[in-house]
PDB file of C-alpha atoms in Angstrom:
ATOM      1  CA  MET P   1      67.101 101.104  57.736  1.00 47.00           C
ATOM      2  CA  SER P   2      65.715  99.435  61.138  1.00 48.00           C
ATOM      3  CA  THR P   3      65.556 100.611  64.305  1.00 65.00           C
ATOM      4  CA  ASN P   4      65.589  98.604  67.473  1.00 64.00           C
ATOM      5  CA  PRO P   5      62.269  99.201  69.547  1.00 79.00           C
ATOM      6  CA  TYR P   6      62.692 100.058  72.761  1.00 84.00           C
ATOM      7  CA  GLN P   7      62.510  97.294  75.867  1.00 87.00           C
ATOM      8  CA  MET P   8      61.451  97.667  79.355  1.00 88.00           C
ATOM      9  CA  PRO P   9      65.236  97.688  81.088  1.00 90.00           C
ATOM     10  CA  ILE P  10      66.685  95.496  83.026  1.00 88.00           C
ATOM     11  CA  ARG P  11      65.992  95.310  87.079  1.00 88.00           C
ATOM     12  CA  GLY P  12      68.737  97.034  88.857  1.00 87.00           C
ATOM     13  CA  THR P  13      70.388  99.254  85.990  1.00 90.00           C
ATOM     14  CA  ALA P  14      70.220 102.947  86.168  1.00 90.00           C
ATOM     15  CA  ASN P  15      67.018 103.574  83.784  1.00 90.00           C
ATOM     16  CA  ALA P  16      64.812 100.772  85.662  1.00 91.00           C
ATOM     17  CA  PRO P  17      62.252 102.473  87.663  1.00 93.00           C
ATOM     18  CA  LYS P  18      62.694 102.015  91.351  1.00 93.00           C
ATOM     19  CA  PHE P  19      60.513 102.272  94.244  1.00 92.00           C
ATOM     20  CA  ASP P  20      62.112 102.590  97.798  1.00 91.00           C
ATOM     21  CA  SER P  21      59.351 101.208  99.847  1.00 89.00           C
ATOM     22  CA  THR P  22      57.939 104.605 100.867  1.00 87.00           C
ATOM     23  CA  ILE P  23      54.521 106.116 100.837  1.00 85.00           C
ATOM     24  CA  VAL P  24      55.680 108.969  99.577  1.00 82.00           C
ATOM     25  CA  ASP P  25      57.590 107.014  96.598  1.00 88.00           C
ATOM     26  CA  ILE P  26      54.473 104.851  95.316  1.00 92.00           C
ATOM     27  CA  SER P  27      52.854 107.386  92.618  1.00 90.00           C
ATOM     28  CA  ARG P  28      56.342 108.073  91.520  1.00 91.00           C
ATOM     29  CA  TYR P  29      57.561 104.650  90.779  1.00 93.00           C
ATOM     30  CA  PHE P  30      54.544 104.269  88.823  1.00 93.00           C
ATOM     31  CA  ASP P  31      54.616 106.781  87.161  1.00 92.00           C
ATOM     32  CA  ASP P  32      57.795 106.330  86.081  1.00 93.00           C
ATOM     33  CA  PHE P  33      57.132 102.242  84.858  1.00 93.00           C
ATOM     34  CA  ASP P  34      54.184 103.662  82.737  1.00 93.00           C
ATOM     35  CA  GLN P  35      56.666 105.548  81.029  1.00 93.00           C
ATOM     36  CA  HIS P  36      58.885 102.742  80.320  1.00 92.00           C
ATOM     37  CA  ALA P  37      55.788 100.602  79.380  1.00 91.00           C
ATOM     38  CA  ASP P  38      53.953 102.863  76.894  1.00 90.00           C
ATOM     39  CA  SER P  39      57.638 103.427  75.648  1.00 90.00           C
ATOM     40  CA  ALA P  40      57.721  99.454  74.712  1.00 89.00           C
ATOM     41  CA  ASN P  41      54.144  99.284  73.753  1.00 88.00           C
ATOM     42  CA  LEU P  42      53.527  96.736  77.045  1.00 83.00           C
ATOM     43  CA  THR P  43      50.128  95.444  76.395  1.00 77.00           C
ATOM     44  CA  LEU P  44      48.177  95.467  79.294  1.00 72.00           C
ATOM     45  CA  LYS P  45      48.206  92.114  80.424  1.00 70.00           C
ATOM     46  CA  PRO P  46      51.881  91.720  80.935  1.00 84.00           C
ATOM     47  CA  HIS P  47      52.044  95.300  82.736  1.00 89.00           C
ATOM     48  CA  ILE P  48      51.207  93.863  86.781  1.00 93.00           C
ATOM     49  CA  LYS P  49      53.958  91.330  86.444  1.00 92.00           C
ATOM     50  CA  ALA P  50      56.689  93.789  84.960  1.00 92.00           C
ATOM     51  CA  ALA P  51      55.193  95.573  87.820  1.00 94.00           C
ATOM     52  CA  LEU P  52      56.102  93.252  90.179  1.00 95.00           C
ATOM     53  CA  ARG P  53      59.483  92.888  88.806  1.00 93.00           C
ATOM     54  CA  TYR P  54      60.761  96.026  89.411  1.00 94.00           C
ATOM     55  CA  ILE P  55      60.451  96.062  93.129  1.00 95.00           C
ATOM     56  CA  SER P  56      61.934  94.214  96.454  1.00 94.00           C
ATOM     57  CA  ARG P  57      60.742  90.795  96.739  1.00 94.00           C
ATOM     58  CA  ASP P  58      59.215  91.636  99.848  1.00 95.00           C
ATOM     59  CA  ASP P  59      56.855  94.076  98.364  1.00 95.00           C
ATOM     60  CA  ALA P  60      56.160  91.873  95.497  1.00 95.00           C
ATOM     61  CA  GLU P  61      54.956  89.145  97.886  1.00 96.00           C
ATOM     62  CA  THR P  62      52.873  91.629  99.937  1.00 95.00           C
ATOM     63  CA  TRP P  63      51.569  93.922  96.421  1.00 96.00           C
ATOM     64  CA  GLU P  64      50.531  89.470  94.969  1.00 96.00           C
ATOM     65  CA  THR P  65      48.646  89.035  97.969  1.00 96.00           C
ATOM     66  CA  LEU P  66      45.927  91.999  96.624  1.00 96.00           C
ATOM     67  CA  PRO P  67      43.425  89.651  94.376  1.00 96.00           C
ATOM     68  CA  GLU P  68      43.945  92.286  91.691  1.00 95.00           C
ATOM     69  CA  ALA P  69      47.289  90.746  91.024  1.00 94.00           C
ATOM     70  CA  SER P  70      46.144  87.983  89.351  1.00 92.00           C
ATOM     71  CA  GLY P  71      43.600  89.318  87.167  1.00 90.00           C
ATOM     72  CA  ASP P  72      44.216  91.477  83.631  1.00 88.00           C
ATOM     73  CA  ASP P  73      43.871  95.225  85.022  1.00 92.00           C
ATOM     74  CA  TYR P  74      46.431  96.862  85.241  1.00 93.00           C
ATOM     75  CA  SER P  75      44.527 100.247  86.477  1.00 93.00           C
ATOM     76  CA  ALA P  76      42.549  98.293  89.231  1.00 94.00           C
ATOM     77  CA  PHE P  77      46.147  97.036  90.213  1.00 95.00           C
ATOM     78  CA  VAL P  78      47.314 100.266  90.623  1.00 94.00           C
ATOM     79  CA  LYS P  79      44.113 101.537  92.845  1.00 94.00           C
ATOM     80  CA  ALA P  80      44.579  98.486  94.964  1.00 95.00           C
ATOM     81  CA  VAL P  81      47.908  98.889  95.561  1.00 95.00           C
ATOM     82  CA  LYS P  82      47.615 102.777  96.688  1.00 93.00           C
ATOM     83  CA  GLU P  83      44.239 102.667  98.739  1.00 93.00           C
ATOM     84  CA  GLN P  84      44.910  99.070 100.520  1.00 94.00           C
ATOM     85  CA  LEU P  85      48.755  99.202 100.412  1.00 94.00           C
ATOM     86  CA  TYR P  86      49.661 103.142 100.616  1.00 92.00           C
ATOM     87  CA  PRO P  87      46.452 104.888 101.759  1.00 90.00           C
ATOM     88  CA  GLY P  88      46.865 108.482 101.207  1.00 85.00           C
ATOM     89  CA  CYS P  89      49.818 108.509  99.208  1.00 85.00           C
ATOM     90  CA  ASP P  90      47.795 110.660  96.468  1.00 81.00           C
ATOM     91  CA  GLU P  91      47.113 112.982  99.140  1.00 77.00           C
ATOM     92  CA  LYS P  92      48.958 116.478  99.491  1.00 77.00           C
ATOM     93  CA  PRO P  93      50.097 116.705 102.922  1.00 77.00           C
ATOM     94  CA  ASN P  94      48.186 118.635 105.078  1.00 83.00           C
ATOM     95  CA  TYR P  95      50.651 120.996 107.182  1.00 89.00           C
ATOM     96  CA  SER P  96      49.603 123.219 109.982  1.00 91.00           C
ATOM     97  CA  ARG P  97      51.611 126.117 111.688  1.00 93.00           C
ATOM     98  CA  SER P  98      52.884 124.142 114.213  1.00 94.00           C
ATOM     99  CA  ASP P  99      54.997 122.109 112.188  1.00 93.00           C
ATOM    100  CA  LEU P 100      56.133 124.920 110.604  1.00 95.00           C
ATOM    101  CA  GLU P 101      57.359 125.893 114.145  1.00 95.00           C
ATOM    102  CA  PHE P 102      58.442 123.167 114.756  1.00 96.00           C
ATOM    103  CA  VAL P 103      60.912 122.857 111.433  1.00 95.00           C
ATOM    104  CA  VAL P 104      62.242 126.226 112.925  1.00 96.00           C
ATOM    105  CA  THR P 105      62.518 125.637 116.617  1.00 96.00           C
ATOM    106  CA  GLU P 106      64.154 122.282 115.615  1.00 96.00           C
ATOM    107  CA  GLN P 107      66.923 124.049 113.368  1.00 96.00           C
ATOM    108  CA  ALA P 108      67.065 127.115 115.418  1.00 96.00           C
ATOM    109  CA  LYS P 109      69.253 124.594 117.798  1.00 96.00           C
ATOM    110  CA  LYS P 110      71.594 123.470 115.305  1.00 94.00           C
ATOM    111  CA  PRO P 111      74.783 125.582 114.337  1.00 92.00           C
ATOM    112  CA  MET P 112      74.771 126.088 110.544  1.00 92.00           C
ATOM    113  CA  TYR P 113      78.432 125.758 108.953  1.00 91.00           C
ATOM    114  CA  MET P 114      78.174 124.957 105.436  1.00 93.00           C
ATOM    115  CA  VAL P 115      76.215 125.751 102.668  1.00 94.00           C
ATOM    116  CA  GLU P 116      74.599 122.596 102.494  1.00 95.00           C
ATOM    117  CA  ASP P 117      73.106 122.498 106.075  1.00 94.00           C
ATOM    118  CA  LEU P 118      71.036 125.729 104.659  1.00 95.00           C
ATOM    119  CA  GLY P 119      70.152 124.135 101.463  1.00 94.00           C
ATOM    120  CA  GLN P 120      68.544 120.912 103.788  1.00 95.00           C
ATOM    121  CA  TYR P 121      67.063 123.901 106.003  1.00 95.00           C
ATOM    122  CA  ASP P 122      65.743 125.829 103.126  1.00 95.00           C
ATOM    123  CA  ARG P 123      64.045 122.655 101.632  1.00 95.00           C
ATOM    124  CA  LEU P 124      62.421 121.365 104.388  1.00 94.00           C
ATOM    125  CA  PHE P 125      61.256 125.220 105.207  1.00 96.00           C
ATOM    126  CA  ARG P 126      59.738 126.142 101.469  1.00 95.00           C
ATOM    127  CA  CYS P 127      58.077 122.648 101.547  1.00 91.00           C
ATOM    128  CA  VAL P 128      56.244 123.148 104.687  1.00 93.00           C
ATOM    129  CA  SER P 129      55.508 127.296 104.337  1.00 95.00           C
ATOM    130  CA  THR P 130      55.104 126.976 100.392  1.00 92.00           C
ATOM    131  CA  SER P 131      52.054 124.809 101.412  1.00 89.00           C
ATOM    132  CA  LEU P 132      50.938 127.113 104.150  1.00 92.00           C
ATOM    133  CA  ILE P 133      50.517 130.135 102.497  1.00 92.00           C
ATOM    134  CA  THR P 134      48.912 128.534  99.367  1.00 89.00           C
ATOM    135  CA  ASN P 135      46.077 127.080 101.791  1.00 87.00           C
ATOM    136  CA  LYS P 136      46.278 130.743 103.133  1.00 91.00           C
ATOM    137  CA  ARG P 137      47.133 129.795 106.799  1.00 91.00           C
ATOM    138  CA  ILE P 138      49.888 132.356 107.036  1.00 93.00           C
ATOM    139  CA  ALA P 139      50.729 135.272 105.027  1.00 93.00           C
ATOM    140  CA  GLU P 140      54.281 136.131 103.690  1.00 93.00           C
ATOM    141  CA  THR P 141      55.670 138.706 105.919  1.00 92.00           C
ATOM    142  CA  GLU P 142      55.123 135.538 109.221  1.00 94.00           C
ATOM    143  CA  GLN P 143      57.044 133.381 106.459  1.00 95.00           C
ATOM    144  CA  ASN P 144      59.737 135.985 106.061  1.00 94.00           C
ATOM    145  CA  HIS P 145      59.875 136.164 110.084  1.00 93.00           C
ATOM    146  CA  LEU P 146      60.257 132.643 110.797  1.00 96.00           C
ATOM    147  CA  TYR P 147      62.361 131.919 107.915  1.00 96.00           C
ATOM    148  CA  LEU P 148      65.023 133.825 110.009  1.00 95.00           C
ATOM    149  CA  ASP P 149      63.970 132.489 113.106  1.00 96.00           C
ATOM    150  CA  GLY P 150      65.315 128.622 111.922  1.00 96.00           C
ATOM    151  CA  PHE P 151      68.945 130.334 112.680  1.00 96.00           C
ATOM    152  CA  HIS P 152      70.996 129.334 115.311  1.00 95.00           C
ATOM    153  CA  SER P 153      71.542 132.762 117.176  1.00 92.00           C
ATOM    154  CA  ASP P 154      74.878 132.423 116.109  1.00 89.00           C
ATOM    155  CA  ILE P 155      74.608 133.039 112.545  1.00 94.00           C
ATOM    156  CA  LYS P 156      71.642 134.909 112.908  1.00 93.00           C
ATOM    157  CA  THR P 157      72.779 137.869 114.428  1.00 93.00           C
ATOM    158  CA  GLN P 158      75.364 138.301 111.539  1.00 94.00           C
ATOM    159  CA  ILE P 159      72.686 137.718 109.043  1.00 94.00           C
ATOM    160  CA  LEU P 160      71.198 140.606 110.528  1.00 91.00           C
ATOM    161  CA  ARG P 161      73.940 142.485 109.554  1.00 92.00           C
ATOM    162  CA  GLN P 162      74.889 141.296 106.530  1.00 92.00           C
ATOM    163  CA  LEU P 163      71.024 141.990 105.706  1.00 91.00           C
ATOM    164  CA  GLU P 164      71.405 145.730 107.058  1.00 89.00           C
ATOM    165  CA  TYR P 165      74.788 146.188 104.445  1.00 90.00           C
ATOM    166  CA  MET P 166      72.725 144.489 101.747  1.00 90.00           C
ATOM    167  CA  LYS P 167      68.916 146.240 102.487  1.00 88.00           C
ATOM    168  CA  PRO P 168      69.607 149.673 104.408  1.00 86.00           C
ATOM    169  CA  ASP P 169      66.059 150.264 102.951  1.00 87.00           C
ATOM    170  CA  ILE P 170      63.842 147.968 105.029  1.00 83.00           C
ATOM    171  CA  HIS P 171      63.581 148.571 108.229  1.00 80.00           C
ATOM    172  CA  PRO P 172      65.100 145.999 110.997  1.00 69.00           C
ATOM    173  CA  GLU P 173      61.689 145.437 112.570  1.00 76.00           C
ATOM    174  CA  HIS P 174      60.508 144.498 109.090  1.00 81.00           C
ATOM    175  CA  SER P 175      60.837 141.426 108.060  1.00 87.00           C
ATOM    176  CA  TYR P 176      63.613 140.912 105.402  1.00 91.00           C
ATOM    177  CA  PRO P 177      62.216 138.573 102.087  1.00 92.00           C
ATOM    178  CA  GLN P 178      62.989 134.940 102.731  1.00 93.00           C
ATOM    179  CA  LEU P 179      65.732 135.295  99.494  1.00 94.00           C
ATOM    180  CA  ASP P 180      67.574 137.690 100.741  1.00 94.00           C
ATOM    181  CA  VAL P 181      67.998 136.178 103.924  1.00 94.00           C
ATOM    182  CA  ASN P 182      69.537 133.042 102.297  1.00 95.00           C
ATOM    183  CA  LYS P 183      71.549 135.007  99.823  1.00 95.00           C
ATOM    184  CA  ALA P 184      72.860 136.686 103.223  1.00 94.00           C
ATOM    185  CA  ALA P 185      73.268 133.175 105.267  1.00 94.00           C
ATOM    186  CA  ARG P 186      75.020 131.913 101.768  1.00 94.00           C
ATOM    187  CA  PHE P 187      77.504 134.668 101.986  1.00 93.00           C
ATOM    188  CA  LEU P 188      78.231 134.193 105.318  1.00 92.00           C
ATOM    189  CA  LEU P 189      79.172 130.415 104.984  1.00 89.00           C
TER     190      LEU P 189
END
C-alpha cells in the first residue's frame, strides 16, 4: 500500500501559509510555513525560495533584497527578515495604564447595540489589561473597575442594575468581576 507524500500547498489555496504584510503576522507566517515545510520534508535549500512564493510580490521583492535571501541558510534568512524588515516582531507589546485608559475612554463614547460590539471591546480590553496584570502594573480590582467604566452611560446603568440582581452579595461600591459584568451585558444585549 503506497501513501502519497505530503506536498506544499499551492499559493492562494485555503491551506497555504498566508502573510498579511504586517509586523504582527510575520512570526505566525513563518510558523505556519515551517509546519508545511516539515510535513513535506522540504530540504533546507529550497526553504527560502518556497517561503518567498507564498507572500505578495511586493513583499517578495523586498525580502529578496536581503543578502540572506540568495543563500542556503534558512534560519539566517528568517532572522534577517524579522530583525531588519520587521524589528520588534517577536516582542510582546509593552502596554501602560494609559493604553488601557484610552481603550476604556474610547469605548465608553460608543453605544453598544450588539453582542459583537461587546466581544470586540472585551477582546481588546483583555489583551491590554491581562498584560498589565501579568506585569503587576494594575491589580485585578482595578481591572474590574476599568472594565465597567468602558460601557456607554446608557447601558452601564442597566448593567449595574442587572448586577445588583445577579450578585446581591457584592456591595455596589466594590468592583464586580469582569466575567459577571460581561454576563450582565450579554443578557442585556
